């Protein structure tokens, strides 16, 4: 992968095998507020990582003070309804949620508004013990516009979402963990390393089967249980058309490590 110079993010590869794509939001003076340029760069970095066959997972992080304090309020303060509607404002943020490769958010500090929504677009969220999640849009006369009334409700339920989005209250990393938004909490200075280690563990598996598995889990958020179970069965059947399924099962029977080829 060509590691290009980006303006608002740092992009690189991490992990002992250099197989983890790493995106660090880098507007520290604005608490990583998600300006249009920053989110376009995140999309571009994900495009690059997806095209790179060596990359197995992507870690997205900020700094110790802020994962991201939300969409850039200064940039949108004068937006009109007509402009937002015509340009489908914020719709391109979905690139993160559409990543074929697994995405892991490593969250320290503020994850507010669009920052919280960005974390929720990732497949797995790890948090530092100083992380604070919130949807404060109501305090500035707006509502969440990138999944905070939708993804968040599916993850933590109606009552907790309502409380967060109607008051702007922030929650701690521990609360987010106990509510299922975050899978694990670590000391703040360890969370990025732990996210990379998690990516490396995923990277030991077949990239093809990981992608199929991820798509199947995501189907659970898009459809009914019976439809989801049906499509899961088909995804499962499809693994039998791959060399990696054959290799994985043979390796088990032969008591050796599997050598996946991602096909
Ligand atoms: C998707 C949508 C619609 C959205 O996300 S809407 C935005 C939702 N997010 C918010 O409302 C949070 C806004 N930020 C805050 O409330 C406060 O900055 C926090 C996070 C509580 C931190 O407070 P403090 O530690 O006192 O830092 P504070 O001085 O406010 O911020 C530091 C700098 O970052 C800037 N900043 C922080 N959040 C920002 C944001 N969302 N957009 C633009 N700039 C922001 C802030 O203006 C300040 O810049 P400057 O020094 O030029 O004045």
PDB file of C-alpha atoms and ligand atoms in Angstrom:
ATOM      1  CA  UNK A   1       0.000   0.000   0.000  1.00  0.00           C
ATOM      2  CA  UNK A   2       1.221   3.486  -0.710  1.00  0.00           C
ATOM      3  CA  UNK A   3       1.047   5.379   2.559  1.00  0.00           C
ATOM      4  CA  UNK A   4       0.044   8.812   1.294  1.00  0.00           C
ATOM      5  CA  UNK A   5       0.398  12.058   3.123  1.00  0.00           C
ATOM      6  CA  UNK A   6      -3.003  12.930   4.489  1.00  0.00           C
ATOM      7  CA  UNK A   7      -3.879  16.288   6.027  1.00  0.00           C
ATOM      8  CA  UNK A   8      -6.354  15.404   8.769  1.00  0.00           C
ATOM      9  CA  UNK A   9      -5.442  11.795   9.555  1.00  0.00           C
ATOM     10  CA  UNK A  10      -2.330   9.686  10.032  1.00  0.00           C
ATOM     11  CA  UNK A  11      -2.387   6.474   8.046  1.00  0.00           C
ATOM     12  CA  UNK A  12      -0.031   3.530   8.322  1.00  0.00           C
ATOM     13  CA  UNK A  13       0.300  -0.180   8.822  1.00  0.00           C
ATOM     14  CA  UNK A  14       0.804  -1.865  12.193  1.00  0.00           C
ATOM     15  CA  UNK A  15       1.205  -5.325  13.645  1.00  0.00           C
ATOM     16  CA  UNK A  16       4.106  -7.773  13.646  1.00  0.00           C
ATOM     17  CA  UNK A  17       3.236  -8.817  10.091  1.00  0.00           C
ATOM     18  CA  UNK A  18       2.350  -5.293   8.933  1.00  0.00           C
ATOM     19  CA  UNK A  19      -1.144  -6.512   8.175  1.00  0.00           C
ATOM     20  CA  UNK A  20      -3.244  -4.088  10.226  1.00  0.00           C
ATOM     21  CA  UNK A  21      -4.362  -0.846   8.600  1.00  0.00           C
ATOM     22  CA  UNK A  22      -4.129   2.048  11.031  1.00  0.00           C
ATOM     23  CA  UNK A  23      -6.055   5.314  10.822  1.00  0.00           C
ATOM     24  CA  UNK A  24      -5.520   7.990  13.456  1.00  0.00           C
ATOM     25  CA  UNK A  25      -7.777  11.033  13.376  1.00  0.00           C
ATOM     26  CA  UNK A  26      -5.447  13.982  13.666  1.00  0.00           C
ATOM     27  CA  UNK A  27      -7.062  17.360  14.301  1.00  0.00           C
ATOM     28  CA  UNK A  28      -6.079  17.583  17.978  1.00  0.00           C
ATOM     29  CA  UNK A  29      -6.725  21.331  18.295  1.00  0.00           C
ATOM     30  CA  UNK A  30     -10.361  20.777  17.290  1.00  0.00           C
ATOM     31  CA  UNK A  31     -10.690  17.584  19.398  1.00  0.00           C
ATOM     32  CA  UNK A  32     -10.737  15.665  16.103  1.00  0.00           C
ATOM     33  CA  UNK A  33     -13.968  17.322  14.963  1.00  0.00           C
ATOM     34  CA  UNK A  34     -15.006  15.454  11.837  1.00  0.00           C
ATOM     35  CA  UNK A  35     -14.775  18.048   9.087  1.00  0.00           C
ATOM     36  CA  UNK A  36     -15.677  17.047   5.563  1.00  0.00           C
ATOM     37  CA  UNK A  37     -12.017  16.794   4.530  1.00  0.00           C
ATOM     38  CA  UNK A  38     -11.247  14.447   7.412  1.00  0.00           C
ATOM     39  CA  UNK A  39     -14.120  12.087   6.635  1.00  0.00           C
ATOM     40  CA  UNK A  40     -13.228  12.096   2.916  1.00  0.00           C
ATOM     41  CA  UNK A  41      -9.698  11.103   3.886  1.00  0.00           C
ATOM     42  CA  UNK A  42     -10.995   8.308   6.136  1.00  0.00           C
ATOM     43  CA  UNK A  43     -13.002   6.994   3.158  1.00  0.00           C
ATOM     44  CA  UNK A  44      -9.927   7.180   0.941  1.00  0.00           C
ATOM     45  CA  UNK A  45      -7.789   5.343   3.495  1.00  0.00           C
ATOM     46  CA  UNK A  46     -10.398   2.592   3.773  1.00  0.00           C
ATOM     47  CA  UNK A  47     -10.485   2.326  -0.050  1.00  0.00           C
ATOM     48  CA  UNK A  48      -6.713   1.839   0.009  1.00  0.00           C
ATOM     49  CA  UNK A  49      -6.756  -0.727   2.794  1.00  0.00           C
ATOM     50  CA  UNK A  50      -9.526  -2.670   1.094  1.00  0.00           C
ATOM     51  CA  UNK A  51      -7.528  -2.776  -2.117  1.00  0.00           C
ATOM     52  CA  UNK A  52      -4.410  -4.032  -0.291  1.00  0.00           C
ATOM     53  CA  UNK A  53      -4.569  -7.827  -0.088  1.00  0.00           C
ATOM     54  CA  UNK A  54      -2.138  -7.921   2.833  1.00  0.00           C
ATOM     55  CA  UNK A  55      -4.357  -5.883   5.139  1.00  0.00           C
ATOM     56  CA  UNK A  56      -6.585  -8.067   7.312  1.00  0.00           C
ATOM     57  CA  UNK A  57      -8.233  -5.536   9.637  1.00  0.00           C
ATOM     58  CA  UNK A  58      -8.384  -1.782  10.197  1.00  0.00           C
ATOM     59  CA  UNK A  59      -7.946   0.058  13.503  1.00  0.00           C
ATOM     60  CA  UNK A  60      -9.434   3.535  13.803  1.00  0.00           C
ATOM     61  CA  UNK A  61      -8.411   5.774  16.680  1.00  0.00           C
ATOM     62  CA  UNK A  62      -7.955   9.361  17.840  1.00  0.00           C
ATOM     63  CA  UNK A  63      -5.773  10.628  20.687  1.00  0.00           C
ATOM     64  CA  UNK A  64      -5.989  10.398  24.489  1.00  0.00           C
ATOM     65  CA  UNK A  65      -8.181  13.500  24.798  1.00  0.00           C
ATOM     66  CA  UNK A  66     -10.595  12.790  21.970  1.00  0.00           C
ATOM     67  CA  UNK A  67     -11.577  10.020  19.624  1.00  0.00           C
ATOM     68  CA  UNK A  68     -13.731  12.697  17.972  1.00  0.00           C
ATOM     69  CA  UNK A  69     -15.925  15.470  19.417  1.00  0.00           C
ATOM     70  CA  UNK A  70     -18.431  15.126  16.580  1.00  0.00           C
ATOM     71  CA  UNK A  71     -19.132  16.652  13.210  1.00  0.00           C
ATOM     72  CA  UNK A  72     -17.433  20.005  12.729  1.00  0.00           C
ATOM     73  CA  UNK A  73     -19.930  22.523  14.080  1.00  0.00           C
ATOM     74  CA  UNK A  74     -18.002  25.498  12.694  1.00  0.00           C
ATOM     75  CA  UNK A  75     -18.147  23.996   9.217  1.00  0.00           C
ATOM     76  CA  UNK A  76     -21.916  23.343   9.258  1.00  0.00           C
ATOM     77  CA  UNK A  77     -23.124  26.352  11.272  1.00  0.00           C
ATOM     78  CA  UNK A  78     -24.452  28.145   8.173  1.00  0.00           C
ATOM     79  CA  UNK A  79     -25.755  25.106   6.274  1.00  0.00           C
ATOM     80  CA  UNK A  80     -29.320  25.351   5.012  1.00  0.00           C
ATOM     81  CA  UNK A  81     -31.879  22.556   4.797  1.00  0.00           C
ATOM     82  CA  UNK A  82     -31.791  22.798   0.997  1.00  0.00           C
ATOM     83  CA  UNK A  83     -28.004  22.337   0.931  1.00  0.00           C
ATOM     84  CA  UNK A  84     -28.101  19.410   3.367  1.00  0.00           C
ATOM     85  CA  UNK A  85     -30.886  17.743   1.415  1.00  0.00           C
ATOM     86  CA  UNK A  86     -29.381  18.285  -2.036  1.00  0.00           C
ATOM     87  CA  UNK A  87     -25.930  17.084  -0.956  1.00  0.00           C
ATOM     88  CA  UNK A  88     -27.308  14.298   1.288  1.00  0.00           C
ATOM     89  CA  UNK A  89     -25.141  15.742   4.068  1.00  0.00           C
ATOM     90  CA  UNK A  90     -23.130  13.146   6.061  1.00  0.00           C
ATOM     91  CA  UNK A  91     -24.194  10.261   3.811  1.00  0.00           C
ATOM     92  CA  UNK A  92     -20.598   9.596   2.703  1.00  0.00           C
ATOM     93  CA  UNK A  93     -19.622   8.808   6.322  1.00  0.00           C
ATOM     94  CA  UNK A  94     -21.175   5.383   5.769  1.00  0.00           C
ATOM     95  CA  UNK A  95     -17.975   4.288   3.996  1.00  0.00           C
ATOM     96  CA  UNK A  96     -16.703   3.137   7.398  1.00  0.00           C
ATOM     97  CA  UNK A  97     -19.764   0.960   7.977  1.00  0.00           C
ATOM     98  CA  UNK A  98     -19.455  -0.464   4.452  1.00  0.00           C
ATOM     99  CA  UNK A  99     -15.872  -1.626   4.886  1.00  0.00           C
ATOM    100  CA  UNK A 100     -15.569  -5.251   3.773  1.00  0.00           C
ATOM    101  CA  UNK A 101     -12.602  -5.685   6.109  1.00  0.00           C
ATOM    102  CA  UNK A 102     -13.154  -5.778   9.883  1.00  0.00           C
ATOM    103  CA  UNK A 103     -12.897  -2.392  11.599  1.00  0.00           C
ATOM    104  CA  UNK A 104     -11.952  -1.873  15.229  1.00  0.00           C
ATOM    105  CA  UNK A 105     -12.447   1.479  16.980  1.00  0.00           C
ATOM    106  CA  UNK A 106      -9.940   2.220  19.763  1.00  0.00           C
ATOM    107  CA  UNK A 107     -11.630   5.030  21.681  1.00  0.00           C
ATOM    108  CA  UNK A 108     -10.007   7.348  24.212  1.00  0.00           C
ATOM    109  CA  UNK A 109     -11.480  10.574  25.529  1.00  0.00           C
ATOM    110  CA  UNK A 110     -14.500  12.174  23.909  1.00  0.00           C
ATOM    111  CA  UNK A 111     -16.566  10.191  21.425  1.00  0.00           C
ATOM    112  CA  UNK A 112     -19.419  12.630  21.007  1.00  0.00           C
ATOM    113  CA  UNK A 113     -22.064  13.083  18.346  1.00  0.00           C
ATOM    114  CA  UNK A 114     -20.532  11.982  15.053  1.00  0.00           C
ATOM    115  CA  UNK A 115     -17.576  10.626  17.057  1.00  0.00           C
ATOM    116  CA  UNK A 116     -19.835   8.212  18.922  1.00  0.00           C
ATOM    117  CA  UNK A 117     -21.569   7.364  15.646  1.00  0.00           C
ATOM    118  CA  UNK A 118     -18.225   6.736  13.937  1.00  0.00           C
ATOM    119  CA  UNK A 119     -17.245   4.295  16.695  1.00  0.00           C
ATOM    120  CA  UNK A 120     -20.606   2.546  16.269  1.00  0.00           C
ATOM    121  CA  UNK A 121     -19.958   2.166  12.523  1.00  0.00           C
ATOM    122  CA  UNK A 122     -16.953   0.004  13.401  1.00  0.00           C
ATOM    123  CA  UNK A 123     -17.400  -3.731  13.930  1.00  0.00           C
ATOM    124  CA  UNK A 124     -15.785  -3.837  17.354  1.00  0.00           C
ATOM    125  CA  UNK A 125     -15.295  -1.011  19.854  1.00  0.00           C
ATOM    126  CA  UNK A 126     -12.502  -1.079  22.444  1.00  0.00           C
ATOM    127  CA  UNK A 127     -12.364   1.821  24.892  1.00  0.00           C
ATOM    128  CA  UNK A 128      -9.816   3.372  27.188  1.00  0.00           C
ATOM    129  CA  UNK A 129     -10.985   3.889  30.770  1.00  0.00           C
ATOM    130  CA  UNK A 130     -11.125   7.667  30.109  1.00  0.00           C
ATOM    131  CA  UNK A 131     -13.545   7.374  27.175  1.00  0.00           C
ATOM    132  CA  UNK A 132     -16.802   9.321  27.253  1.00  0.00           C
ATOM    133  CA  UNK A 133     -19.607   8.596  24.827  1.00  0.00           C
ATOM    134  CA  UNK A 134     -22.508  10.909  24.119  1.00  0.00           C
ATOM    135  CA  UNK A 135     -24.924  12.273  21.547  1.00  0.00           C
ATOM    136  CA  UNK A 136     -25.063  15.979  22.432  1.00  0.00           C
ATOM    137  CA  UNK A 137     -26.631  17.194  19.159  1.00  0.00           C
ATOM    138  CA  UNK A 138     -29.852  18.117  20.998  1.00  0.00           C
ATOM    139  CA  UNK A 139     -27.869  20.749  22.942  1.00  0.00           C
ATOM    140  CA  UNK A 140     -27.080  22.575  19.696  1.00  0.00           C
ATOM    141  CA  UNK A 141     -30.587  22.293  18.269  1.00  0.00           C
ATOM    142  CA  UNK A 142     -29.952  19.297  16.026  1.00  0.00           C
ATOM    143  CA  UNK A 143     -30.370  15.546  16.235  1.00  0.00           C
ATOM    144  CA  UNK A 144     -27.879  12.745  15.511  1.00  0.00           C
ATOM    145  CA  UNK A 145     -27.451  12.364  11.763  1.00  0.00           C
ATOM    146  CA  UNK A 146     -25.063   9.460  11.306  1.00  0.00           C
ATOM    147  CA  UNK A 147     -26.698   6.588  13.163  1.00  0.00           C
ATOM    148  CA  UNK A 148     -27.127   7.902  16.711  1.00  0.00           C
ATOM    149  CA  UNK A 149     -30.881   7.354  16.712  1.00  0.00           C
ATOM    150  CA  UNK A 150     -30.623   4.112  14.721  1.00  0.00           C
ATOM    151  CA  UNK A 151     -27.443   2.095  15.329  1.00  0.00           C
ATOM    152  CA  UNK A 152     -27.321   3.201  18.965  1.00  0.00           C
ATOM    153  CA  UNK A 153     -30.939   2.134  19.584  1.00  0.00           C
ATOM    154  CA  UNK A 154     -30.210  -1.313  18.153  1.00  0.00           C
ATOM    155  CA  UNK A 155     -27.158  -1.657  20.378  1.00  0.00           C
ATOM    156  CA  UNK A 156     -28.283  -0.259  23.757  1.00  0.00           C
ATOM    157  CA  UNK A 157     -32.071  -0.183  23.412  1.00  0.00           C
ATOM    158  CA  UNK A 158     -34.732   2.509  23.373  1.00  0.00           C
ATOM    159  CA  UNK A 159     -34.777   3.856  26.928  1.00  0.00           C
ATOM    160  CA  UNK A 160     -31.004   4.368  27.191  1.00  0.00           C
ATOM    161  CA  UNK A 161     -30.803   5.860  23.687  1.00  0.00           C
ATOM    162  CA  UNK A 162     -33.698   8.218  24.395  1.00  0.00           C
ATOM    163  CA  UNK A 163     -32.034   9.349  27.602  1.00  0.00           C
ATOM    164  CA  UNK A 164     -28.747  10.010  25.790  1.00  0.00           C
ATOM    165  CA  UNK A 165     -30.156  11.738  22.701  1.00  0.00           C
ATOM    166  CA  UNK A 166     -32.807  13.796  24.513  1.00  0.00           C
ATOM    167  CA  UNK A 167     -30.479  15.098  27.239  1.00  0.00           C
ATOM    168  CA  UNK A 168     -27.020  15.002  25.643  1.00  0.00           C
ATOM    169  CA  UNK A 169     -25.777  13.140  28.761  1.00  0.00           C
ATOM    170  CA  UNK A 170     -22.397  11.482  28.413  1.00  0.00           C
ATOM    171  CA  UNK A 171     -21.695   7.946  29.587  1.00  0.00           C
ATOM    172  CA  UNK A 172     -18.436   6.416  30.810  1.00  0.00           C
ATOM    173  CA  UNK A 173     -16.450   3.635  29.186  1.00  0.00           C
ATOM    174  CA  UNK A 174     -17.634   1.230  31.909  1.00  0.00           C
ATOM    175  CA  UNK A 175     -21.280   2.127  31.302  1.00  0.00           C
ATOM    176  CA  UNK A 176     -20.767   1.747  27.556  1.00  0.00           C
ATOM    177  CA  UNK A 177     -19.237  -1.669  28.201  1.00  0.00           C
ATOM    178  CA  UNK A 178     -22.065  -2.800  30.467  1.00  0.00           C
ATOM    179  CA  UNK A 179     -24.604  -1.610  27.856  1.00  0.00           C
ATOM    180  CA  UNK A 180     -22.926  -3.557  25.056  1.00  0.00           C
ATOM    181  CA  UNK A 181     -21.585  -0.588  23.042  1.00  0.00           C
ATOM    182  CA  UNK A 182     -18.014  -1.472  23.883  1.00  0.00           C
ATOM    183  CA  UNK A 183     -16.638  -4.981  24.059  1.00  0.00           C
ATOM    184  CA  UNK A 184     -13.700  -4.283  26.404  1.00  0.00           C
ATOM    185  CA  UNK A 185     -12.238  -1.423  28.457  1.00  0.00           C
ATOM    186  CA  UNK A 186      -8.460  -1.025  28.931  1.00  0.00           C
ATOM    187  CA  UNK A 187      -6.170   1.543  30.562  1.00  0.00           C
ATOM    188  CA  UNK A 188      -6.093   4.494  28.163  1.00  0.00           C
ATOM    189  CA  UNK A 189      -2.468   3.952  27.119  1.00  0.00           C
ATOM    190  CA  UNK A 190      -3.108   0.289  26.251  1.00  0.00           C
ATOM    191  CA  UNK A 191      -6.253   0.460  24.141  1.00  0.00           C
ATOM    192  CA  UNK A 192      -4.602   1.030  20.756  1.00  0.00           C
ATOM    193  CA  UNK A 193      -2.130  -1.837  21.265  1.00  0.00           C
ATOM    194  CA  UNK A 194      -4.977  -4.097  22.356  1.00  0.00           C
ATOM    195  CA  UNK A 195      -6.990  -3.150  19.261  1.00  0.00           C
ATOM    196  CA  UNK A 196      -4.008  -3.958  17.044  1.00  0.00           C
ATOM    197  CA  UNK A 197      -3.530  -7.304  18.840  1.00  0.00           C
ATOM    198  CA  UNK A 198      -7.203  -8.070  18.260  1.00  0.00           C
ATOM    199  CA  UNK A 199      -6.770  -7.236  14.575  1.00  0.00           C
ATOM    200  CA  UNK A 200      -3.778  -9.585  14.434  1.00  0.00           C
ATOM    201  CA  UNK A 201      -5.821 -12.386  15.981  1.00  0.00           C
ATOM    202  CA  UNK A 202      -8.525 -11.897  13.350  1.00  0.00           C
ATOM    203  CA  UNK A 203      -5.740 -11.823  10.735  1.00  0.00           C
ATOM    204  CA  UNK A 204      -4.803 -15.423  11.586  1.00  0.00           C
ATOM    205  CA  UNK A 205      -8.057 -16.523   9.942  1.00  0.00           C
ATOM    206  CA  UNK A 206      -8.996 -16.607   6.269  1.00  0.00           C
ATOM    207  CA  UNK A 207      -9.728 -13.069   5.044  1.00  0.00           C
ATOM    208  CA  UNK A 208     -12.418 -14.446   2.767  1.00  0.00           C
ATOM    209  CA  UNK A 209     -14.225 -16.326   5.535  1.00  0.00           C
ATOM    210  CA  UNK A 210     -13.844 -13.361   7.903  1.00  0.00           C
ATOM    211  CA  UNK A 211     -15.536 -11.137   5.302  1.00  0.00           C
ATOM    212  CA  UNK A 212     -18.383 -13.628   4.847  1.00  0.00           C
ATOM    213  CA  UNK A 213     -18.798 -13.930   8.618  1.00  0.00           C
ATOM    214  CA  UNK A 214     -18.836 -10.143   9.060  1.00  0.00           C
ATOM    215  CA  UNK A 215     -21.465  -9.755   6.337  1.00  0.00           C
ATOM    216  CA  UNK A 216     -23.608 -12.395   7.995  1.00  0.00           C
ATOM    217  CA  UNK A 217     -23.464 -10.687  11.421  1.00  0.00           C
ATOM    218  CA  UNK A 218     -24.324  -7.349   9.802  1.00  0.00           C
ATOM    219  CA  UNK A 219     -27.385  -8.946   8.209  1.00  0.00           C
ATOM    220  CA  UNK A 220     -28.762  -9.317  11.748  1.00  0.00           C
ATOM    221  CA  UNK A 221     -29.132  -5.517  11.857  1.00  0.00           C
ATOM    222  CA  UNK A 222     -30.904  -5.296   8.535  1.00  0.00           C
ATOM    223  CA  UNK A 223     -33.563  -7.989   8.539  1.00  0.00           C
ATOM    224  CA  UNK A 224     -35.966 -10.226  10.472  1.00  0.00           C
ATOM    225  CA  UNK A 225     -34.729 -13.209  12.495  1.00  0.00           C
ATOM    226  CA  UNK A 226     -36.157 -15.779  10.082  1.00  0.00           C
ATOM    227  CA  UNK A 227     -34.656 -14.027   7.040  1.00  0.00           C
ATOM    228  CA  UNK A 228     -31.378 -13.592   8.894  1.00  0.00           C
ATOM    229  CA  UNK A 229     -31.210 -17.266   9.844  1.00  0.00           C
ATOM    230  CA  UNK A 230     -31.959 -18.225   6.258  1.00  0.00           C
ATOM    231  CA  UNK A 231     -29.242 -16.021   4.866  1.00  0.00           C
ATOM    232  CA  UNK A 232     -26.793 -17.208   7.552  1.00  0.00           C
ATOM    233  CA  UNK A 233     -27.425 -20.776   6.396  1.00  0.00           C
ATOM    234  CA  UNK A 234     -26.633 -19.770   2.796  1.00  0.00           C
ATOM    235  CA  UNK A 235     -23.444 -17.923   3.846  1.00  0.00           C
ATOM    236  CA  UNK A 236     -22.475 -21.028   5.833  1.00  0.00           C
ATOM    237  CA  UNK A 237     -23.165 -23.268   2.837  1.00  0.00           C
ATOM    238  CA  UNK A 238     -21.098 -20.895   0.692  1.00  0.00           C
ATOM    239  CA  UNK A 239     -18.027 -21.505   2.860  1.00  0.00           C
ATOM    240  CA  UNK A 240     -18.081 -25.063   1.452  1.00  0.00           C
ATOM    241  CA  UNK A 241     -17.275 -23.578  -1.956  1.00  0.00           C
ATOM    242  CA  UNK A 242     -13.969 -22.188  -0.643  1.00  0.00           C
ATOM    243  CA  UNK A 243     -10.508 -23.745  -0.433  1.00  0.00           C
ATOM    244  CA  UNK A 244     -10.044 -22.237   3.016  1.00  0.00           C
ATOM    245  CA  UNK A 245     -13.016 -24.146   4.467  1.00  0.00           C
ATOM    246  CA  UNK A 246     -11.546 -27.342   3.072  1.00  0.00           C
ATOM    247  CA  UNK A 247      -8.057 -26.478   4.373  1.00  0.00           C
ATOM    248  CA  UNK A 248      -9.392 -25.481   7.811  1.00  0.00           C
ATOM    249  CA  UNK A 249     -11.263 -28.724   8.361  1.00  0.00           C
ATOM    250  CA  UNK A 250      -8.457 -30.903   6.932  1.00  0.00           C
ATOM    251  CA  UNK A 251      -5.941 -29.138   9.179  1.00  0.00           C
ATOM    252  CA  UNK A 252      -8.100 -29.913  12.199  1.00  0.00           C
ATOM    253  CA  UNK A 253      -8.394 -33.590  11.244  1.00  0.00           C
ATOM    254  CA  UNK A 254      -4.643 -33.812  10.544  1.00  0.00           C
ATOM    255  CA  UNK A 255      -3.821 -32.018  13.829  1.00  0.00           C
ATOM    256  CA  UNK A 256      -1.832 -29.230  12.190  1.00  0.00           C
ATOM    257  CA  UNK A 257      -2.168 -25.474  11.800  1.00  0.00           C
ATOM    258  CA  UNK A 258      -4.326 -24.343   8.889  1.00  0.00           C
ATOM    259  CA  UNK A 259      -2.625 -22.544   6.027  1.00  0.00           C
ATOM    260  CA  UNK A 260      -5.307 -20.246   4.673  1.00  0.00           C
ATOM    261  CA  UNK A 261      -4.930 -18.760   1.193  1.00  0.00           C
ATOM    262  CA  UNK A 262      -7.917 -16.371   1.325  1.00  0.00           C
ATOM    263  CA  UNK A 263      -9.804 -18.176  -1.399  1.00  0.00           C
TER     264      UNK A 263
HETATM  265  C1  LIG B   1     -23.207  14.408  13.546  1.00  0.00           C
HETATM  266  C2  LIG B   1     -23.474  15.578  14.145  1.00  0.00           C
HETATM  267  C3  LIG B   1     -24.644  16.372  13.728  1.00  0.00           C
HETATM  268  C4  LIG B   1     -22.620  16.081  15.227  1.00  0.00           C
HETATM  269  O1  LIG B   1     -21.700  15.412  15.592  1.00  0.00           O
HETATM  270  S1  LIG B   1     -22.933  17.607  15.943  1.00  0.00           S
HETATM  271  C5  LIG B   1     -21.577  17.860  17.071  1.00  0.00           C
HETATM  272  C6  LIG B   1     -21.753  17.082  18.329  1.00  0.00           C
HETATM  273  N1  LIG B   1     -20.672  17.357  19.247  1.00  0.00           N
HETATM  274  C7  LIG B   1     -20.730  18.325  20.157  1.00  0.00           C
HETATM  275  O2  LIG B   1     -21.698  19.049  20.284  1.00  0.00           O
HETATM  276  C8  LIG B   1     -19.510  18.464  21.057  1.00  0.00           C
HETATM  277  C9  LIG B   1     -18.918  19.843  20.913  1.00  0.00           C
HETATM  278  N2  LIG B   1     -17.784  20.022  21.783  1.00  0.00           N
HETATM  279  C10 LIG B   1     -17.893  20.234  23.119  1.00  0.00           C
HETATM  280  O3  LIG B   1     -18.972  20.231  23.696  1.00  0.00           O
HETATM  281  C11 LIG B   1     -16.635  20.505  23.888  1.00  0.00           C
HETATM  282  O4  LIG B   1     -15.620  20.864  22.957  1.00  0.00           O
HETATM  283  C12 LIG B   1     -16.131  19.314  24.736  1.00  0.00           C
HETATM  284  C13 LIG B   1     -16.016  18.052  23.887  1.00  0.00           C
HETATM  285  C14 LIG B   1     -17.102  19.057  25.898  1.00  0.00           C
HETATM  286  C15 LIG B   1     -14.717  19.629  25.283  1.00  0.00           C
HETATM  287  O5  LIG B   1     -14.722  20.847  25.948  1.00  0.00           O
HETATM  288  P1  LIG B   1     -13.327  21.589  26.287  1.00  0.00           P
HETATM  289  O6  LIG B   1     -12.365  20.601  26.853  1.00  0.00           O
HETATM  290  O7  LIG B   1     -13.680  22.800  27.079  1.00  0.00           O
HETATM  291  O8  LIG B   1     -12.714  21.993  24.869  1.00  0.00           O
HETATM  292  P2  LIG B   1     -13.202  23.166  23.896  1.00  0.00           P
HETATM  293  O9  LIG B   1     -12.456  24.409  24.205  1.00  0.00           O
HETATM  294  O10 LIG B   1     -14.692  23.251  23.836  1.00  0.00           O
HETATM  295  O11 LIG B   1     -12.709  22.552  22.486  1.00  0.00           O
HETATM  296  C16 LIG B   1     -11.384  22.676  22.017  1.00  0.00           C
HETATM  297  C17 LIG B   1     -11.441  23.188  20.585  1.00  0.00           C
HETATM  298  O12 LIG B   1     -12.105  22.201  19.800  1.00  0.00           O
HETATM  299  C18 LIG B   1     -13.197  22.795  19.106  1.00  0.00           C
HETATM  300  N3  LIG B   1     -14.276  21.814  18.975  1.00  0.00           N
HETATM  301  C19 LIG B   1     -14.672  20.895  19.877  1.00  0.00           C
HETATM  302  N4  LIG B   1     -15.697  20.189  19.377  1.00  0.00           N
HETATM  303  C20 LIG B   1     -15.934  20.665  18.141  1.00  0.00           C
HETATM  304  C21 LIG B   1     -16.861  20.343  17.126  1.00  0.00           C
HETATM  305  N5  LIG B   1     -17.731  19.338  17.259  1.00  0.00           N
HETATM  306  N6  LIG B   1     -16.829  21.054  15.990  1.00  0.00           N
HETATM  307  C22 LIG B   1     -15.944  22.050  15.807  1.00  0.00           C
HETATM  308  N7  LIG B   1     -15.031  22.381  16.723  1.00  0.00           N
HETATM  309  C23 LIG B   1     -15.034  21.708  17.880  1.00  0.00           C
HETATM  310  C24 LIG B   1     -13.609  23.957  19.985  1.00  0.00           C
HETATM  311  O13 LIG B   1     -14.351  24.895  19.249  1.00  0.00           O
HETATM  312  C25 LIG B   1     -12.274  24.465  20.440  1.00  0.00           C
HETATM  313  O14 LIG B   1     -11.712  25.193  19.390  1.00  0.00           O
HETATM  314  P3  LIG B   1     -11.111  26.690  19.652  1.00  0.00           P
HETATM  315  O15 LIG B   1      -9.970  26.462  20.602  1.00  0.00           O
HETATM  316  O16 LIG B   1     -10.691  27.151  18.297  1.00  0.00           O
HETATM  317  O17 LIG B   1     -12.216  27.478  20.264  1.00  0.00           O
END
